[in-house]
Coordinates of C-alpha atoms and ligand atoms in Angstrom, one line a residue:
M151 CA 14.6 4.0 60.3
A152 CA 14.4 5.3 57.2
K153 CA 17.4 7.1 55.6
K154 CA 15.6 10.6 55.7
F155 CA 18.7 13.0 55.8
N156 CA 20.9 15.3 53.9
T157 CA 24.9 14.8 54.1
L158 CA 27.0 18.0 54.2
D159 CA 30.5 18.6 54.2
V160 CA 32.0 21.2 56.7
A161 CA 35.7 21.6 57.1
G162 CA 36.1 17.6 56.3
T163 CA 33.4 16.3 58.9
P164 CA 30.3 14.7 57.3
V165 CA 27.2 16.8 59.0
Y166 CA 24.1 14.7 58.6
V167 CA 21.0 16.5 59.1
G168 CA 17.3 15.7 59.4
Q169 CA 15.0 13.2 60.8
G170 CA 16.7 10.0 59.9
V171 CA 20.3 10.8 60.9
F172 CA 20.3 8.5 63.8
G173 CA 19.9 5.4 61.3
E174 CA 23.3 6.8 60.6
L175 CA 24.6 7.3 63.7
Q176 CA 24.0 3.4 64.3
E177 CA 25.9 2.9 61.4
H178 CA 28.7 4.8 62.7
L179 CA 28.6 3.1 65.9
S180 CA 28.2 -0.6 64.8
S181 CA 32.0 -0.7 64.4
K182 CA 32.9 0.8 67.6
L183 CA 30.2 -1.5 69.3
A184 CA 32.1 -4.6 67.4
T185 CA 35.3 -4.3 68.6
K186 CA 34.4 -3.5 72.1
E187 CA 35.3 -0.2 72.2
V188 CA 34.3 2.1 75.3
I189 CA 31.9 4.5 74.3
F190 CA 31.4 7.9 76.7
L191 CA 28.3 10.1 76.3
L192 CA 28.7 13.6 77.6
A193 CA 25.4 15.7 78.7
D194 CA 24.6 18.2 81.2
E195 CA 21.8 17.9 83.8
N196 CA 19.5 19.4 81.5
T197 CA 20.0 17.5 78.1
L198 CA 20.1 14.4 80.4
E199 CA 16.7 15.2 81.4
H200 CA 14.9 16.7 78.4
C201 CA 17.2 14.9 75.3
Y202 CA 18.6 11.7 76.5
P203 CA 15.5 9.8 76.6
Q204 CA 14.7 10.8 73.2
L205 CA 18.2 10.2 72.1
I206 CA 17.6 6.2 73.7
A207 CA 14.8 5.7 72.4
M208 CA 16.2 6.1 68.6
V209 CA 19.6 4.9 69.4
P210 CA 19.0 1.7 72.4
E211 CA 22.4 1.1 72.2
L212 CA 23.7 4.2 73.5
E213 CA 22.1 3.0 76.5
K214 CA 25.3 1.4 77.5
A215 CA 27.5 3.9 77.0
N216 CA 29.6 5.3 80.1
K217 CA 27.6 8.7 81.0
I218 CA 29.8 11.6 82.0
I219 CA 27.3 14.5 83.4
I220 CA 28.3 18.0 84.2
K221 CA 26.4 20.8 85.4
P222 CA 24.8 23.2 83.0
G223 CA 26.2 26.5 82.1
E224 CA 29.2 28.7 80.5
E225 CA 30.5 28.7 83.7
N226 CA 31.4 25.4 83.7
K227 CA 33.0 25.5 80.5
T228 CA 36.7 25.3 82.2
L229 CA 39.6 22.9 82.7
A230 CA 38.3 21.8 85.9
T231 CA 35.3 20.5 84.4
C232 CA 37.8 18.9 82.1
E233 CA 39.6 17.3 84.6
K234 CA 36.6 15.3 86.1
L235 CA 36.0 14.4 82.7
W236 CA 39.5 12.9 82.3
N237 CA 39.4 11.6 85.7
Q238 CA 36.2 9.4 84.8
M239 CA 37.4 8.5 81.1
A240 CA 40.8 7.6 82.9
V241 CA 39.3 5.3 85.6
E242 CA 36.6 3.7 83.1
G243 CA 39.5 2.5 80.5
A244 CA 39.5 5.0 77.9
N245 CA 41.8 4.8 75.5
R246 CA 42.8 6.6 71.9
Q247 CA 40.5 4.2 70.0
S248 CA 37.5 5.2 72.3
L249 CA 34.7 7.7 71.2
L250 CA 32.9 10.4 73.0
I251 CA 29.5 11.8 71.9
N252 CA 28.6 15.3 72.9
L253 CA 24.9 15.4 73.8
G254 CA 24.2 19.0 74.2
G255 CA 24.5 23.0 72.8
G256 CA 27.5 25.1 72.5
V257 CA 29.2 24.4 76.0
I258 CA 28.9 20.5 75.7
C259 CA 30.2 20.4 72.1
D260 CA 33.0 23.3 72.7
L261 CA 34.2 21.6 76.0
G262 CA 33.7 18.1 75.1
G263 CA 35.8 18.5 71.6
F264 CA 38.2 19.9 73.7
A265 CA 38.9 17.6 76.2
A266 CA 38.4 14.6 73.6
S267 CA 41.5 16.2 71.3
V268 CA 43.6 16.4 74.0
F269 CA 43.2 13.3 75.9
H270 CA 45.8 10.6 74.9
R271 CA 46.7 13.1 72.2
G272 CA 43.6 12.8 70.5
M273 CA 40.2 10.5 71.0
P274 CA 37.7 10.7 68.4
Y275 CA 34.6 12.6 69.5
I276 CA 31.2 13.4 67.6
N277 CA 28.6 15.9 68.2
I278 CA 24.9 15.8 68.7
P279 CA 23.8 19.3 69.3
T280 CA 20.6 19.7 70.7
S281 CA 20.3 23.4 70.9
L282 CA 19.3 25.8 67.7
M283 CA 22.5 27.7 68.0
A284 CA 24.6 24.8 68.3
M285 CA 22.8 22.9 65.2
I286 CA 24.1 25.9 63.3
D287 CA 27.2 27.0 64.4
A288 CA 28.6 25.6 67.6
S289 CA 29.0 22.1 66.8
L290 CA 30.5 22.9 63.1
G291 CA 33.9 23.5 62.2
G292 CA 35.8 22.3 64.5
K293 CA 36.5 25.5 67.1
T294 CA 36.9 23.5 70.6
G295 CA 38.0 24.7 74.0
V296 CA 37.4 26.2 77.3
D297 CA 36.9 29.7 78.9
L298 CA 39.9 31.0 81.4
Y299 CA 38.2 32.9 84.4
S300 CA 35.6 35.2 82.5
L301 CA 37.6 35.0 79.2
K302 CA 35.7 33.1 76.6
N303 CA 36.9 30.1 74.5
Q304 CA 40.9 31.1 75.4
I305 CA 42.0 27.5 75.9
G306 CA 41.5 25.4 72.9
L307 CA 42.1 23.6 69.2
F308 CA 41.0 23.4 65.8
S309 CA 40.1 19.6 65.8
K310 CA 37.5 18.0 63.7
P311 CA 34.4 16.0 65.3
A312 CA 34.3 12.3 63.3
G313 CA 30.4 13.5 62.9
V314 CA 27.7 15.7 63.8
Y315 CA 24.5 14.4 63.9
V316 CA 21.7 17.1 63.5
W317 CA 18.5 16.0 64.8
P318 CA 15.9 18.9 64.5
G319 CA 13.2 17.4 67.2
F320 CA 15.3 18.3 69.9
L321 CA 14.5 21.7 69.4
T322 CA 11.0 21.0 71.2
T323 CA 12.9 20.6 74.4
L324 CA 13.9 24.5 74.2
P325 CA 12.7 27.5 75.7
H326 CA 11.9 30.5 73.9
R327 CA 15.0 32.3 74.8
Q328 CA 17.5 29.5 74.1
M329 CA 15.6 29.1 70.7
L330 CA 16.0 33.4 69.9
S331 CA 19.7 32.7 70.9
G332 CA 20.0 30.3 68.0
F333 CA 17.6 32.4 65.7
A334 CA 20.1 35.8 66.3
E335 CA 23.2 33.3 64.8
M336 CA 20.8 32.3 61.9
M337 CA 19.8 35.7 61.3
K338 CA 23.4 36.6 61.3
H339 CA 24.4 33.8 58.8
A340 CA 21.8 35.5 56.4
L341 CA 23.3 39.0 56.7
I342 CA 26.7 37.9 56.0
G343 CA 26.2 35.2 53.4
D344 CA 22.9 35.1 51.4
A345 CA 20.3 37.5 50.9
G346 CA 17.4 35.2 50.0
F347 CA 17.6 33.3 52.9
W348 CA 17.4 37.2 54.9
K349 CA 14.1 37.3 53.2
K350 CA 12.8 34.0 54.0
L351 CA 14.2 34.8 57.8
T352 CA 12.1 38.3 58.0
K353 CA 9.2 37.2 56.5
I354 CA 7.5 36.1 59.5
P355 CA 8.4 36.4 63.4
M356 CA 10.5 33.5 64.5
A357 CA 7.7 32.5 66.9
V358 CA 5.5 31.1 64.4
V359 CA 8.2 29.6 62.0
T360 CA 7.5 25.8 61.4
N361 CA 9.8 24.6 58.5
W362 CA 13.2 24.5 61.0
E363 CA 15.1 21.8 59.1
D364 CA 15.3 23.8 56.0
H365 CA 16.4 26.9 58.0
I366 CA 18.8 25.0 59.9
L367 CA 20.0 23.0 56.2
T368 CA 20.5 26.6 54.8
A369 CA 22.2 27.8 57.8
I370 CA 24.7 25.0 57.8
K371 CA 25.5 25.5 53.9
I372 CA 26.5 29.4 54.5
K373 CA 28.6 28.3 57.2
S374 CA 30.3 25.4 55.3
K375 CA 30.8 27.5 52.7
I376 CA 32.9 30.4 54.5
V377 CA 34.7 27.5 56.7
N378 CA 35.4 25.3 54.0
L379 CA 37.7 28.0 52.3
D380 CA 39.6 29.0 55.9
P381 CA 39.3 26.1 58.5
N382 CA 41.7 27.9 60.8
E383 CA 40.2 31.4 60.7
K384 CA 43.1 32.9 58.8
G385 CA 40.9 35.3 56.9
I386 CA 37.3 34.5 55.7
R387 CA 35.8 33.0 58.7
R388 CA 36.2 36.0 60.6
Q389 CA 32.9 37.0 58.6
L390 CA 31.1 34.7 61.1
N391 CA 32.2 36.9 63.6
F392 CA 29.4 39.7 62.4
G393 CA 27.8 41.7 65.6
H394 CA 30.1 39.6 67.9
T395 CA 32.4 42.5 68.7
I396 CA 29.7 45.2 69.7
G397 CA 27.7 41.6 70.7
H398 CA 30.6 40.5 73.3
A399 CA 30.6 43.8 75.2
F400 CA 26.7 43.8 75.5
E401 CA 26.7 40.1 76.7
T402 CA 30.1 41.1 79.0
Y403 CA 28.4 44.1 80.7
S404 CA 24.8 42.5 81.1
L405 CA 26.6 39.5 83.1
R406 CA 28.2 42.3 85.2
N407 CA 24.9 44.5 85.7
D408 CA 21.8 42.0 85.2
A409 CA 20.4 39.2 87.3
S410 CA 19.0 37.6 84.4
P411 CA 22.1 38.4 81.8
L412 CA 21.6 38.6 78.2
T413 CA 22.2 35.0 76.3
H414 CA 24.7 34.9 73.8
G415 CA 22.2 35.4 70.7
E416 CA 20.3 38.2 72.7
A417 CA 23.9 40.2 73.0
V418 CA 24.8 39.1 69.0
A419 CA 21.3 40.6 68.3
M420 CA 22.1 43.9 69.4
G421 CA 25.4 44.0 68.3
M422 CA 24.4 43.3 64.8
I423 CA 22.3 46.8 65.3
C424 CA 25.0 49.0 66.4
E425 CA 27.6 47.1 63.7
A426 CA 25.1 47.6 60.9
Y427 CA 25.0 51.3 61.7
I428 CA 28.5 51.1 61.7
S429 CA 28.4 49.2 58.1
Y430 CA 26.4 52.3 57.0
R431 CA 28.8 54.9 58.1
T432 CA 32.0 53.6 56.5
L433 CA 31.0 50.8 54.2
G434 CA 27.9 52.7 52.3
F435 CA 25.6 50.2 53.7
N436 CA 22.2 51.3 52.3
H437 CA 20.7 53.1 55.2
M438 CA 16.8 51.3 53.9
E439 CA 18.8 48.0 54.3
R440 CA 20.1 49.2 57.4
D441 CA 16.8 50.1 58.9
E442 CA 15.3 46.6 57.3
V443 CA 17.7 45.3 59.7
V444 CA 17.1 47.3 62.8
K445 CA 13.5 46.6 62.4
N446 CA 13.8 42.7 62.0
I447 CA 16.0 42.2 64.7
L448 CA 13.7 44.2 67.3
L449 CA 10.8 42.5 65.6
N450 CA 12.1 39.0 67.5
F451 CA 14.4 40.8 69.9
S452 CA 13.2 43.1 72.9
H453 CA 15.6 46.1 73.0
Y454 CA 17.8 46.0 75.5
K455 CA 17.8 49.3 77.2
I456 CA 21.1 50.8 78.4
P457 CA 21.7 54.3 80.1
S458 CA 24.1 56.9 78.3
I459 CA 26.2 56.5 81.3
A460 CA 26.7 52.8 80.1
I461 CA 28.5 53.6 76.6
D462 CA 32.0 54.5 78.2
E463 CA 31.9 51.0 79.8
L464 CA 30.8 49.2 76.5
V465 CA 33.7 51.2 74.6
E466 CA 36.2 49.8 77.4
I467 CA 34.9 46.5 76.8
T468 CA 35.2 46.6 72.9
H469 CA 37.8 47.8 73.0
Y470 CA 39.8 44.8 75.0
D471 CA 38.3 42.3 72.9
K472 CA 40.3 39.8 71.2
K473 CA 39.8 40.7 67.8
N474 CA 41.7 43.7 68.3
R475 CA 45.3 43.4 66.6
K476 CA 48.2 45.8 67.7
G477 CA 45.5 48.4 69.2
R478 CA 43.4 48.8 66.2
L479 CA 39.8 47.8 66.6
M480 CA 39.1 44.7 63.7
M481 CA 35.5 44.2 62.5
T482 CA 33.7 42.2 60.1
L483 CA 31.0 44.8 58.5
I484 CA 28.2 44.3 55.7
R485 CA 28.2 46.0 51.9
N486 CA 24.8 44.8 51.7
I487 CA 22.4 42.2 53.1
G488 CA 24.2 38.8 52.1
D489 CA 27.6 40.5 51.5
A490 CA 30.6 40.8 54.7
V491 CA 33.8 41.9 54.7
D492 CA 36.0 40.9 57.3
G493 CA 39.5 42.6 58.5
Q494 CA 37.5 46.2 58.6
Q495 CA 39.2 48.7 61.3
C496 CA 36.7 50.7 63.3
E497 CA 37.8 53.9 65.3
L498 CA 36.6 53.6 69.1
A499 CA 35.0 56.6 68.6
L500 CA 32.9 55.3 65.9
V501 CA 31.5 52.3 68.6
R502 CA 30.6 54.9 70.9
E503 CA 28.4 56.8 68.0
S504 CA 26.6 53.5 67.1
L505 CA 25.9 52.9 70.5
F506 CA 24.1 56.2 70.9
R507 CA 22.2 55.5 67.6
Y508 CA 21.5 52.1 69.4
I509 CA 19.8 53.9 72.0
D510 CA 17.9 56.0 69.8
F511 CA 16.6 52.5 67.8
S512 CA 14.4 51.8 70.7
R513 CA 12.2 54.3 70.2
H514 CA 11.9 54.2 66.5
V515 CA 13.3 52.9 63.3
P516 CA 15.6 55.8 61.9
R517 CA 15.3 57.5 58.9
E518 CA 17.9 59.6 56.8
Ligands
LIG169 N1 31.2 30.4 65.6 C1 32.2 31.1 64.7 C2 32.8 30.2 64.2 O1 33.2 28.7 63.8 O2 34.1 30.5 63.0

């Protein structure tokens, strides 16, 4: 296989991006195979059907890996699923020298990374992300974990994968809404760290983008610049949470109220509209840039309709967000496109105001 890929360093982990990444994976696997270590491959039912055959065609050695298959969806990102994994790995002879390969989106990377990191006090794992969101975010930077009841990522640890292999070819298997979900995180990366990238992303709607590999590479570079400065999220890494404070409230609200709830990225896109407004109100974010952000989000994402009576519930959920510190609401905001500031205090009254303006934004892009 031609050596056609880029290599980046994200918090000490080599991240390979491009068409030729599986040649590199074969080299990584050869030492494990030579010493006959047990290799496990974790996938969900969807990635087993759509991505595993493509992977095996390129890395036939992995056909011998012990497969662990779980049900798809955030509702399975639990300790109960981990227990099944640990049982299967124990029965099939796993030890600290074994390897777990996570083939999937955010749930697989988060859960598999966590399960491997605590098994026998730490077994190596690698990520092969299959969704756009996992390629540019969830598979990178060593955040692993599972949910506790409906509370996301409450149990987990920072733990580095041994390698991340990003093959953009898997994107052809993704449904449109899953692409959009990753695209929201891509827009967020641009808004917090790279005005030039924002210009590229907003030139055309997502549906007609073809140069995914370039976009993925740029997005990973933005994330790695931030994560390399602050791998354990003591400060600047919180910039990656732009749009997520109010975005999580939309996500929770939608899960409670809708038969077909918002994806994480769709919720973050709506959150970014509100947080761009708060940035305008508190940090002097230019109103023309704010309108540009709203317009370009709504060019790709349908405006999620909420009645004004839902605003109390959304504010209440925001209040309980885990980024609150000692009763104060903390947020990442943007000063300019491409320039974020973390640790900004925000009054709940302003969250409420932003939600009222959000309802208006469905009718027009505001001018002031
Ligand atoms: N997904 C945000 C982070 O990795 O910090």
